[in-house]
Structure formats: structure tokens, C-alpha cells
CSV table of C-alpha atoms and ligand atoms in Angstrom, one decimal:
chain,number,residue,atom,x,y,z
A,1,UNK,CA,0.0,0.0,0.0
A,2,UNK,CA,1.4,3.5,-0.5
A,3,UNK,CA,-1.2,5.5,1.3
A,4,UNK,CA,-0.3,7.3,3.9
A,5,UNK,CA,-3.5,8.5,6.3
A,6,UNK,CA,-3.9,11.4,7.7
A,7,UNK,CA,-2.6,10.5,11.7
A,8,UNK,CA,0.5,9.3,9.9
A,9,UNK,CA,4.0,11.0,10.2
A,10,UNK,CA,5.6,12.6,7.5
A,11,UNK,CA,9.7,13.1,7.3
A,12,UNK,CA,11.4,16.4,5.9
A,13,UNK,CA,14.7,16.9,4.9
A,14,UNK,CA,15.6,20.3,5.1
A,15,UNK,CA,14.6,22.9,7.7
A,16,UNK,CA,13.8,26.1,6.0
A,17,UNK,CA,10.7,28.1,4.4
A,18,UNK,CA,9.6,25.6,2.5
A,19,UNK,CA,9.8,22.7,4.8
A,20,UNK,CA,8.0,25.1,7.4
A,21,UNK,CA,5.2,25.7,5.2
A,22,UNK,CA,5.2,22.2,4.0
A,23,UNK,CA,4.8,20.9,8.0
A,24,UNK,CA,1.7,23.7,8.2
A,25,UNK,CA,0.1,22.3,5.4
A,26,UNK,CA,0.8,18.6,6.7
A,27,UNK,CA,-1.1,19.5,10.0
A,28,UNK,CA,-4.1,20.8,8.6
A,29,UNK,CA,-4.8,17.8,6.8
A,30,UNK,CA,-4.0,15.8,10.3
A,31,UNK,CA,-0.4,14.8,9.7
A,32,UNK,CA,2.6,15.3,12.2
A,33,UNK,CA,5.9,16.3,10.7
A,34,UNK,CA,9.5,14.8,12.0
A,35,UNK,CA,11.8,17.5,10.6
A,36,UNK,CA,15.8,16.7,9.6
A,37,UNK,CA,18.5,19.6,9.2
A,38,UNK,CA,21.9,20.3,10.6
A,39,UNK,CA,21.0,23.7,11.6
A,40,UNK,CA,19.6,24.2,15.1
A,41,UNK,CA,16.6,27.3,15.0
A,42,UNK,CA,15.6,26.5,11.6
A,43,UNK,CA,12.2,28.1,10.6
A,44,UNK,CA,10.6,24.6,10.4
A,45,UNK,CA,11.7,23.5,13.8
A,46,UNK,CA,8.9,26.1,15.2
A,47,UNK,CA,6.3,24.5,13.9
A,48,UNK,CA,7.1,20.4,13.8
A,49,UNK,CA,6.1,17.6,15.8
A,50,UNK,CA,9.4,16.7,15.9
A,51,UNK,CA,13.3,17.2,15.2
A,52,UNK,CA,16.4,16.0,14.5
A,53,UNK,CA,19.7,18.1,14.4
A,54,UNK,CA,22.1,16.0,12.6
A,55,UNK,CA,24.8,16.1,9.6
A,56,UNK,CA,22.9,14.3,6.3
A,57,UNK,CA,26.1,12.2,6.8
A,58,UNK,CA,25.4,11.0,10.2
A,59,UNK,CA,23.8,7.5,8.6
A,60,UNK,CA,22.6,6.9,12.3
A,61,UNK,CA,20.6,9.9,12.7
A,62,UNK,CA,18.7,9.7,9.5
A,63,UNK,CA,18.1,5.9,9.8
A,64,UNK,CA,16.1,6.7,12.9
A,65,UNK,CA,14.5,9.7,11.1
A,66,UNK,CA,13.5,7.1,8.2
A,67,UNK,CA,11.9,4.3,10.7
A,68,UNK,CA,10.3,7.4,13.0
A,69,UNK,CA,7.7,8.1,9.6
A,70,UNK,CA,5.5,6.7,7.6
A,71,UNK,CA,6.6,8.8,4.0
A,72,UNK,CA,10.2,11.3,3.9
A,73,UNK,CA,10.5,14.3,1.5
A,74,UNK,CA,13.1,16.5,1.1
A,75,UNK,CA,12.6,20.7,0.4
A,76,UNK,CA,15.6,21.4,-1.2
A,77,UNK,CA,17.3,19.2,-4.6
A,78,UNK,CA,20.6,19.2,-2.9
A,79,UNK,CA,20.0,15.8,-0.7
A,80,UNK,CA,23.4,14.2,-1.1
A,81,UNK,CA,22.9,11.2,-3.1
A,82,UNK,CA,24.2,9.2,0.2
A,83,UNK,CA,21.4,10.2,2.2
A,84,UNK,CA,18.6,9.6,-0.5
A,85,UNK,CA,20.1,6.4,-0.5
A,86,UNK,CA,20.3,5.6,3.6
A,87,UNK,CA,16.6,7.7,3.9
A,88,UNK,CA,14.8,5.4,1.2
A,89,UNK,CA,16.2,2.2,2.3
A,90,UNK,CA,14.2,2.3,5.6
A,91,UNK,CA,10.9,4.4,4.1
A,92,UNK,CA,9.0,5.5,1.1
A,93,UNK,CA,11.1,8.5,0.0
A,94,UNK,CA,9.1,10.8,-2.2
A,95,UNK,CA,10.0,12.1,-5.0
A,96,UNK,CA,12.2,9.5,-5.4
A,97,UNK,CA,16.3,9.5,-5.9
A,98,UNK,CA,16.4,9.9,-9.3
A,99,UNK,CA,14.3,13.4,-9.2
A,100,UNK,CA,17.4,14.4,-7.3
A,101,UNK,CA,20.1,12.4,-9.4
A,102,UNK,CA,18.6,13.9,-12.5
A,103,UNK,CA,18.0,17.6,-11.3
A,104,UNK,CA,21.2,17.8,-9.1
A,105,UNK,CA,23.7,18.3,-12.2
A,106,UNK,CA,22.7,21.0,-15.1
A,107,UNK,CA,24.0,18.8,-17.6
A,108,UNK,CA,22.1,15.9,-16.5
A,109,UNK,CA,19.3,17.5,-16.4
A,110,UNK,CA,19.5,19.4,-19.9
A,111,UNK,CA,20.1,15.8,-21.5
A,112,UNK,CA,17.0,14.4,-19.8
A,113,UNK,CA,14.9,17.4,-20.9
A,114,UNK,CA,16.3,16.6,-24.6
A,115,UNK,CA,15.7,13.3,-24.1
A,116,UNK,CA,12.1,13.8,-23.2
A,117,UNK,CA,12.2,15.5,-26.5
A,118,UNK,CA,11.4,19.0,-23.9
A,119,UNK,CA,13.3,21.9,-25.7
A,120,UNK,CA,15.9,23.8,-23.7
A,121,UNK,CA,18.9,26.3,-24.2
A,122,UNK,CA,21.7,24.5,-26.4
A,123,UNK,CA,24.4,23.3,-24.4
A,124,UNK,CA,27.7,22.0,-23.7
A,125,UNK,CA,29.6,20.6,-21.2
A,126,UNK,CA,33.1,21.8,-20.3
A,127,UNK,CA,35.5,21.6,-17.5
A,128,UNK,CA,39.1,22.9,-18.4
A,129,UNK,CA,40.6,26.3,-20.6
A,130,UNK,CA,40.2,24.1,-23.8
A,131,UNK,CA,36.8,22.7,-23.5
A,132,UNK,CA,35.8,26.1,-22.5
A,133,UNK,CA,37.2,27.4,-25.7
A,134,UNK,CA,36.0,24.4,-27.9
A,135,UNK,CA,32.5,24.7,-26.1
A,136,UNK,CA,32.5,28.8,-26.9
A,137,UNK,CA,33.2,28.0,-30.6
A,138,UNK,CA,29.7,26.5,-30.8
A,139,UNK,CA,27.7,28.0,-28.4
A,140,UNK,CA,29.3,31.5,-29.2
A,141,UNK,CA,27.8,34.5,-27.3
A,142,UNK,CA,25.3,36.0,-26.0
A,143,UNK,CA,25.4,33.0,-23.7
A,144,UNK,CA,26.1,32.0,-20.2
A,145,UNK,CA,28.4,29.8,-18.2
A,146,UNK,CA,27.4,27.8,-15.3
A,147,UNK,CA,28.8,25.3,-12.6
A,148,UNK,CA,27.3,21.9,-13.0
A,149,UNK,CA,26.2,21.8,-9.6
A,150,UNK,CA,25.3,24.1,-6.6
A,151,UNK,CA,24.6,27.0,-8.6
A,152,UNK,CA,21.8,28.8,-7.1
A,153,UNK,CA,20.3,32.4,-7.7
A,154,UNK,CA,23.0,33.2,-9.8
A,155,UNK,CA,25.7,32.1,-8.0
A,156,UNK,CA,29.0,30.2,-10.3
A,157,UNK,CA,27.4,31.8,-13.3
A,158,UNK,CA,28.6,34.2,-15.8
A,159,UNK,CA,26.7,36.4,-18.6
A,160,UNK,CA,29.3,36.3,-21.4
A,161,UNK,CA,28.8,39.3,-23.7
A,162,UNK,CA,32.2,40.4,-24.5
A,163,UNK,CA,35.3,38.5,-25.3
A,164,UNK,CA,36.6,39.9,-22.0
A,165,UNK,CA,33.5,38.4,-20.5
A,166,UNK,CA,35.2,34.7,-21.4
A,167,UNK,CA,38.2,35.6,-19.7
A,168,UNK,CA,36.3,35.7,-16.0
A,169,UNK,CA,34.8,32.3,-16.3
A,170,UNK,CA,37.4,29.9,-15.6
A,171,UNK,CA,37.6,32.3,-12.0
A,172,UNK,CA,33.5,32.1,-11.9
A,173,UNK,CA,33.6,28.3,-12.1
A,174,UNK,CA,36.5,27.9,-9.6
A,175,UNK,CA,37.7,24.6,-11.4
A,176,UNK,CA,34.2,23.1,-11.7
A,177,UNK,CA,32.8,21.3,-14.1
A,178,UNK,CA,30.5,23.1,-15.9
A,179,UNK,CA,28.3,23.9,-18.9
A,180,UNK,CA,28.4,26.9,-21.8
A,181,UNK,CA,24.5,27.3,-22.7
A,182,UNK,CA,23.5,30.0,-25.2
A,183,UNK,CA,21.4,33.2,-24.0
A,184,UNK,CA,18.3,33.0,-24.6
A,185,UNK,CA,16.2,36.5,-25.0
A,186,UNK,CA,13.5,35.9,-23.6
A,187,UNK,CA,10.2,38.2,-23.3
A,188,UNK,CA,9.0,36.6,-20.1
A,189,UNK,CA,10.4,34.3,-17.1
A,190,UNK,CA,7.3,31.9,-16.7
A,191,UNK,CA,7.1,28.9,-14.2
A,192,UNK,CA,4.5,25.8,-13.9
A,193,UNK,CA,3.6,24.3,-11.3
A,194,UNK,CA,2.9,20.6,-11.2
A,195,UNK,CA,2.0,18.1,-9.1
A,196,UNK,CA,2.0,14.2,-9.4
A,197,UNK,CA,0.7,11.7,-6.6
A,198,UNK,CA,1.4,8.3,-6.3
A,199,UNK,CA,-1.4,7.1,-8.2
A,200,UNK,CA,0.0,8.7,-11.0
A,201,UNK,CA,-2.5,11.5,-11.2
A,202,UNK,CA,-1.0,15.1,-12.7
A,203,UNK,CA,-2.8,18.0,-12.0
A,204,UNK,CA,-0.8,22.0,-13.3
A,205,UNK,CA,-1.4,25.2,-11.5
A,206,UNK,CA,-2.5,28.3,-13.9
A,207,UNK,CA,1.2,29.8,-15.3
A,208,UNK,CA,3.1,32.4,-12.8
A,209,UNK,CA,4.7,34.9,-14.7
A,210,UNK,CA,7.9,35.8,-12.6
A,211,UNK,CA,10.2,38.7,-12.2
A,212,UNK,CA,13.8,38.2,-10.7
A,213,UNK,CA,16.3,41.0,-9.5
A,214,UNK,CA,19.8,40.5,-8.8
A,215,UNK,CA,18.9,36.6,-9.8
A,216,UNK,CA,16.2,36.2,-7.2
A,217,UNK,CA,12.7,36.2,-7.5
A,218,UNK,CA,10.7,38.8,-7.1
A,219,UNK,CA,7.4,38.1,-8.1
A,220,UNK,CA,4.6,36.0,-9.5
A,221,UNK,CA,1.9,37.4,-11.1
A,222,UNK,CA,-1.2,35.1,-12.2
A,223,UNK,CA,-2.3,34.6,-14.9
A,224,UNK,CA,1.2,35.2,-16.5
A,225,UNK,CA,0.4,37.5,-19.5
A,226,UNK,CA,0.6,34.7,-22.4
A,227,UNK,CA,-1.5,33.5,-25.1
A,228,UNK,CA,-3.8,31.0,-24.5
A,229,UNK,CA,-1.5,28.3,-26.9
A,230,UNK,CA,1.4,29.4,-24.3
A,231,UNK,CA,-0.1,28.9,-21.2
A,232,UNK,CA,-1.4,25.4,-22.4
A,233,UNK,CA,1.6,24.6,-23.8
A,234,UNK,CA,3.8,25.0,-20.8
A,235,UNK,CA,1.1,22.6,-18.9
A,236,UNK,CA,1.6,20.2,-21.1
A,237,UNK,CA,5.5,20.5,-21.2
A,238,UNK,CA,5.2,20.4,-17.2
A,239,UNK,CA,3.2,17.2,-17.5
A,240,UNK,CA,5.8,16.0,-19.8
A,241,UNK,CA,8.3,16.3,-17.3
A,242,UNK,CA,7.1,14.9,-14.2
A,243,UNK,CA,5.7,12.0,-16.0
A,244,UNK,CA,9.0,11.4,-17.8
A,245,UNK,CA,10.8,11.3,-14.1
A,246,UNK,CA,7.3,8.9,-13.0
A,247,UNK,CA,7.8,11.8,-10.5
A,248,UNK,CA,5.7,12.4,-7.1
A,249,UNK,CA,5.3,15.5,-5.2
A,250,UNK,CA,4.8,19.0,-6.4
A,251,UNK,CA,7.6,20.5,-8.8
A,252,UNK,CA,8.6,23.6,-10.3
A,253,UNK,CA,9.5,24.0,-13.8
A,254,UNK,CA,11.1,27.5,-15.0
A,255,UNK,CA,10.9,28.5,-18.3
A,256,UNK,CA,11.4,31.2,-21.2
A,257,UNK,CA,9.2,32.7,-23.3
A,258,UNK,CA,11.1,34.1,-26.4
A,259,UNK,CA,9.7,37.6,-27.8
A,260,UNK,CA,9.9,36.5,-31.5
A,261,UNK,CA,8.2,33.4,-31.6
A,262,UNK,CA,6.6,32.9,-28.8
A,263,UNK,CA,8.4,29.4,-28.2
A,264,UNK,CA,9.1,28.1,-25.3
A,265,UNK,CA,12.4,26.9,-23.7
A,266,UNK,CA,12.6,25.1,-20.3
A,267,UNK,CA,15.5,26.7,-18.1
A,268,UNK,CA,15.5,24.8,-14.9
A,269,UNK,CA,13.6,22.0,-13.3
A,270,UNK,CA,13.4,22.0,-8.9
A,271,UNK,CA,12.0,18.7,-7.4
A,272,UNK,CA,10.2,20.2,-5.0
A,273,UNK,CA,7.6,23.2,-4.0
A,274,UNK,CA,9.0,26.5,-5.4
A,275,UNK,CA,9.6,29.7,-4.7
A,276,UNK,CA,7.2,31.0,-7.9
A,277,UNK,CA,4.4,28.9,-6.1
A,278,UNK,CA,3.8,30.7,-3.0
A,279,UNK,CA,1.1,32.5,-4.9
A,280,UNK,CA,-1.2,29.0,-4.2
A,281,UNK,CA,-1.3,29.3,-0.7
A,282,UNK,CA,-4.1,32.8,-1.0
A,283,UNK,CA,-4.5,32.6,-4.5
A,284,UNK,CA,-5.4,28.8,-5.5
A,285,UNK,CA,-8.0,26.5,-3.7
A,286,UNK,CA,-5.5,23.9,-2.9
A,287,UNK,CA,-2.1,25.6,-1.9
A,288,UNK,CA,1.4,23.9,-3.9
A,289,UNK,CA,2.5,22.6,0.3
A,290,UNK,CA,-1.0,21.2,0.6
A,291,UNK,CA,-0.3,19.2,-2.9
A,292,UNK,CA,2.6,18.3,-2.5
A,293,UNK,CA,1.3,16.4,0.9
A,294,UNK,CA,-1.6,15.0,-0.7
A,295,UNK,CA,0.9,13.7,-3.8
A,296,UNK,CA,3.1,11.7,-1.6
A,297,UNK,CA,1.0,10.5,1.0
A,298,UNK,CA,-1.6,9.2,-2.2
A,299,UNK,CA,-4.8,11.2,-1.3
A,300,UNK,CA,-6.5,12.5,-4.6
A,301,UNK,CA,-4.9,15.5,-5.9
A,302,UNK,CA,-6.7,19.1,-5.4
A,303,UNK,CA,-7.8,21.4,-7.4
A,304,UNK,CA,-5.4,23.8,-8.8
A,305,UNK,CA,-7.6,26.6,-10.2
A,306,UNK,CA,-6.6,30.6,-9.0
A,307,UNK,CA,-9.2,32.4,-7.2
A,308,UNK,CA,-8.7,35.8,-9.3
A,309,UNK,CA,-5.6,37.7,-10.2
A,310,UNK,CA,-2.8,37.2,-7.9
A,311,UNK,CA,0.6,38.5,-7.1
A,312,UNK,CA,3.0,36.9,-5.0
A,313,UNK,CA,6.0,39.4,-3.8
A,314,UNK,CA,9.1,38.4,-1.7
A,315,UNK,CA,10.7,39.7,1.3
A,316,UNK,CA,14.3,40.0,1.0
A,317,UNK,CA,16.4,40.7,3.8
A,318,UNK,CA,15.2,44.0,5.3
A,319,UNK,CA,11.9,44.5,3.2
A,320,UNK,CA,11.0,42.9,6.6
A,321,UNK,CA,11.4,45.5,8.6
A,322,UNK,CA,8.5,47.4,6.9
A,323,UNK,CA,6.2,44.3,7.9
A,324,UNK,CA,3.4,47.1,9.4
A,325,UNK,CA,3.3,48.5,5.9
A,326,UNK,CA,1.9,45.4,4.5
A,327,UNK,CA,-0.1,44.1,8.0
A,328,UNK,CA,-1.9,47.7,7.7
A,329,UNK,CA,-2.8,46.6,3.9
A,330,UNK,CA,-5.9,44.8,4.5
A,331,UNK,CA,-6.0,43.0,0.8
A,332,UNK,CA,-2.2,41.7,2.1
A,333,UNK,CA,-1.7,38.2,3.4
A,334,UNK,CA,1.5,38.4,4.9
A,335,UNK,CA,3.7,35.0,5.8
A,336,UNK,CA,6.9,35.4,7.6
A,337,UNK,CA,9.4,32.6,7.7
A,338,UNK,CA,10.1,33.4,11.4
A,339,UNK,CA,14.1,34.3,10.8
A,340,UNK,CA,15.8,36.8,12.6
A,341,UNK,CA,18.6,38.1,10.8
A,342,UNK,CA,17.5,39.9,7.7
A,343,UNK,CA,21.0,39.1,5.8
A,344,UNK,CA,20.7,41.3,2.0
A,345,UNK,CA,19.3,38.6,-0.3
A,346,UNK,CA,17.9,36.2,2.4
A,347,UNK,CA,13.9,35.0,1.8
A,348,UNK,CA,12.9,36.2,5.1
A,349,UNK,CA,8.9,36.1,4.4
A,350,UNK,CA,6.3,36.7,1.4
A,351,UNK,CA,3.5,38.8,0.8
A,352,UNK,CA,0.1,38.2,-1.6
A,353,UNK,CA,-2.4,40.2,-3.0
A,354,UNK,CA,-5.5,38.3,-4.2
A,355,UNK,CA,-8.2,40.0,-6.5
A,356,UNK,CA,-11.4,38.2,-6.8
A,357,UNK,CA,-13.7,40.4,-8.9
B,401,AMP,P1,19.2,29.7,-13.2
B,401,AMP,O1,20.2,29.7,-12.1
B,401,AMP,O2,19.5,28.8,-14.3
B,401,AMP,O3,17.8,29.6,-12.7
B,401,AMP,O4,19.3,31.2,-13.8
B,401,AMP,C1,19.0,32.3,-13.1
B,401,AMP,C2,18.4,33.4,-14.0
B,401,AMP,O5,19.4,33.9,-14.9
B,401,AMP,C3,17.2,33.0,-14.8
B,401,AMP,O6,16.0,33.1,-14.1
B,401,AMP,C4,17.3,34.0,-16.0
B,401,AMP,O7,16.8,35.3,-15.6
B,401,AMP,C5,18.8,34.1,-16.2
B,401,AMP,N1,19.3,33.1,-17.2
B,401,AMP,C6,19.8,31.9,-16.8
B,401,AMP,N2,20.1,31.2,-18.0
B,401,AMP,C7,19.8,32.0,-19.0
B,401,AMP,C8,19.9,31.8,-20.4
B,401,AMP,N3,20.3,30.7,-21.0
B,401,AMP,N4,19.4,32.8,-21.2
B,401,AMP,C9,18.9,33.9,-20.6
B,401,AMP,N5,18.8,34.2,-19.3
B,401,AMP,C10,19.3,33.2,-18.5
């Protein structure tokens, strides 16, 4: 059987915003949550059942974690591949390994995109000075060069515009393997997100149309403002992908809309609730943490539909600090990640406007 009832305990990997609003949905639906991170005071500790502080080396810790629940899940894609391992050998982990193998490395993930015959920047692998050159003679520039792994909002890549552009990667990518794709210029930044259960049941959210600064996200608007063919089309390209992966959960998929033809490229894939689907938790009737519960513990999917227009803004670092200015807004549902130190940058809480008429 791979239902999990609601009086069952689910395990998180990962401590922070997400798992926190993951564990809130879990409890409304009658779930405890058994949270694992090495960081003591992480946002989801103040609201879990229970929690481990422990390394996601310490094989000890997390084979207790795994026996303590009845389903784990991680919130962020960076599980090492040791702990996925250790985790689903004792319970169901969901998504599974290979969500994680596959969406881990850039060029992994690029060639099972291709492979799924899903359309994405082209591409190609490098790791020293020469394959760096050999790789810029046929990707050429505009394009950008990114680590392999760990790269997050922006970080280990560099916009290559100039040829003195090519002369700060090698620095950028400390010694890394990485990959040369080509820049795409795009009109819009859209996202889908899609959830899967266990039954094998795929339900898409409406399109977010998203706005970053300084590589972060800044915010989701709903409906994104596409054509009709668009806004199908990335469902379908969504569904593609988490069948593809015979995926479970809720993931986000990130992709470009290019201003002359209105074709659409998929940029990044993240195995797990995302950033661009905050919007769900005022603005849809079954939020992307509530989904992503129902998907791996097996209960039917919900329904996905928007409630009106929405927009979905972050609070970075010290936006924070002007908290009254959005309490005092009475169309403004505020959530706060319950952080203290406003760092520049850091998600410390989001805000969403929801209009019904
Ligand atoms: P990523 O880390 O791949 O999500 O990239 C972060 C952001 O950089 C994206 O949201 C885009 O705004 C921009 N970007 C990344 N790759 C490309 C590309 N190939 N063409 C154009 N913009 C890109």
C-alpha cells in the first residue's frame, strides 16, 4: 500500500521556508511532521512535531529519522545522493532518488529534458581552458556559463557578452565542471507548477509569470500574461516532465518565453515546491505545500484553479522591517518565515495580493 493516512507522520529533509510551510500544510490535513536539518533554529523547527539536528552524513541519525515516519520528503534538490540512499532504504522517499540524481547536475538534467524530447537552451559541457574554448566556438555569445552543480540564484554563473566576458569564467567556475548554454532573449520568465501523486494522477497550477532582481525572484503574477496556446503549452511541457521522471510530489518548472516566436524553452527544473508557487497558498483553492502532501502521502490531488488575479511578492532581507506597511494593507496576506537576521538577499517572508472580482 502507498497510502499514507492522515494521523500518519511525515519526514522532511531540510529545515527552512519551505519545509516550514510544508509541515503547516501537513497538520491541517492531520499529519505530524519529523523535521531533519543540521541547523539548530531552523524556521521549520517552530512548527514540527518533531526534530532532528544531525549532519545528512550522520547515517545513524537519518536511519532513525526514516523508521520514526511513515513517507520522507526533502525541500531542497541538494539531498546528497548518500542520504537519499540511507533515507529510502528504511521508508518511502518521495519524490524518489532519481528526481534528485537527474536535477542535481545542469548537464544531466539538460540531456533528460532533450531526451524527453522538452526543448531547452543548447548546451555543452566543459570543465578545463580548452573545452571552455572548444565549447564557446559552438555555443558562441550571447550565452552564459554555469557550474554543474550548486549554482543557485545566480551564484557560479557568468553572462558572457564580451570577449573579455570569457576571460572571467574559468575564475567564476573555480575549477568546476560546468556547462556553456547559449542566452536566450527571452520576453517573459514563466514557471509551472505541477504536481504528481502516487497514483499517477497530474494536476498544473495556472502559469506564474515571474520577475527576478539580482537573480532572485521577485514576483509572480497570475495569470502570467501569455497567449492561451502558451499557457497550455507550458502545462503540457510540465506534464511531460514529471511524467518522464514517473515523479511524485509537487515540482517547479522555469521556463522562457522568447519575444519572437513565442516558443518556449525550459530553463531549470526544482523537485520540490517553489519559490514561484507561493502565490497558491491565498490565491489557489488547494495551496502547492498542501499538494505536495496529498501527492506523496496518495490522497487525490486538489484542485489547482486561481481564485482571481494574484501577485506573489518576496521579502528579502530587510523589506521585513516594513512588515506594518503590508499588515496595515488589508487586501495583504503576509507570511513570515520566522528568521531573525534579515541578511541582503535572504527569503525572510512573502506577501500576496489576491483579487477576486
Ligand atoms: P538559473 O540559475 O539557471 O535559474 O538562472 C537564473 C536566472 O538567470 C534566470 O532566471 C534568468 O533570468 C537568467 N538566465 C539563466 N540562464 C539563461 C539563459 N540561458 N538565457 C537567458 N537568461 C538566463
Amino acid at each position: 500500500m502507498t497510502r499514507v493516512n492522515p494521523g500518519g507522520t511525515i519526514g522532511i529533509l531540510g529545515g527552512g521556508q519551505l519545509g516550514r510551510m510544508l509541515a503547516l500544510a501537513a497538520a491541517n490535513l492531520g499529519y505530524r511532521c519529523h523535521i531533519f536539518c543540521p541547523e539548530e533554529n531552523s524556521p521549520a523547527f517552530q512548527v514540527a512535531d518533531t526534530t532532528t539536528v544531525a549532519s545528512y552524513t550522520n547515517e545513524e541519525a537519518l536511519i532513525d529519522f526514516a523508521q520514526s515516519v511513515d513517507v520522507a520528503t526533502y525541500e531542497f534538490e541538494n539531498v546528497p545522493g548518500n542520504t537519499a540512499d540511507t533515507v529510502s532504504a528504511h521508508t518511502l522517499l518521495r519524490p524518489g532518488a532519481r528526481a534528485l540524481t537527474v536535477t542535481q547536475d545542469r548537464l544531466t538534467e539538460k540531456q533528460f529534458l532533450n531526451d524527453a524530447g522538452v526543448e531547452t537552451a543548447p548546451y555543452q559541457a566543459f570543465h578545463t581552458a580548452d573545452e571552455l574554448e572548444a565549447a564557446f566556438k559552438t555555443i558562441g555569445r550571447p550565452s552564459v556559463a554555469k557550474t554543474r552543480r550548486f549554482g543557485y540564484d545566480g551564484k557560479g554563473q557568468q553572462l558572457i557578452k564580451t570577449p573579455k566576458d570569457l576571460e572571467l569564467v574559468l575564475d567564476v567556475t573555480q575549477n568546476m565542471p560546468a556547462i556553456l548554454e547559449g542566452f536566450i532573449p527571452f520576453d517573459r520568465e514563466i514557471s509551472v507548477i505541477v504536481a504528481r501523486s502516487a497514483s499517477g494522477d497530474v494536476a498544473a497550477y495556472p502559469v506564474g509569470e515571474n520577475v527576478h532582481t539580482n537573480h532572485i525572484l521577485d514576483t509572480t503574477d497570475v495569470p502570467a500574461a501569455v497567449s492561451d496556446r502558451i499557457e497550455a503549452t507550458a502545462k503540457v511541457l510540465a506534464t511531460k516532465v514529471a511524467n518522464a521522471l514517473d515523479y511524485i510530489g509537487v515540482m517547479g518548472v522555469e521556463m522562457f518565453v522568447t519575444d519572437s516566436t513565442g516558443q518556449i524553452i525550459v530553463n531549470e527544473i526544482a523537485p520540490r515546491v517553489h519559490n514561484s508557487g507561493h502565490w497558491t497558498m491565498d490565491g489557489a483553492h488547494t495551496s502547492q505545500f498542501e499538494q505536495h502532501i496529498r501527492a506523496i502521502c496518495d490522497l487525490p490531488l486538489g484542485d489547482t484553479q486561481a481564485r482571481g488575479k494574484v501577485r506573489m511578492k518576496n521579502l528579502l532581507g530587510e523589506d521585513i522591517l516594513n512588515l506594518d506597511e503590508f499588515l496595515e494593507d488589508p487586501t495583504a496576506s503576509v507570511h513570515h518565515y520566522g528568521k531573525s537576521d534579515p541578511r541582503p538577499g535572504r527569503k525572510m517572508g512573502h506577501v500576496t495580493w489576491v483579487k477576486t472580482e
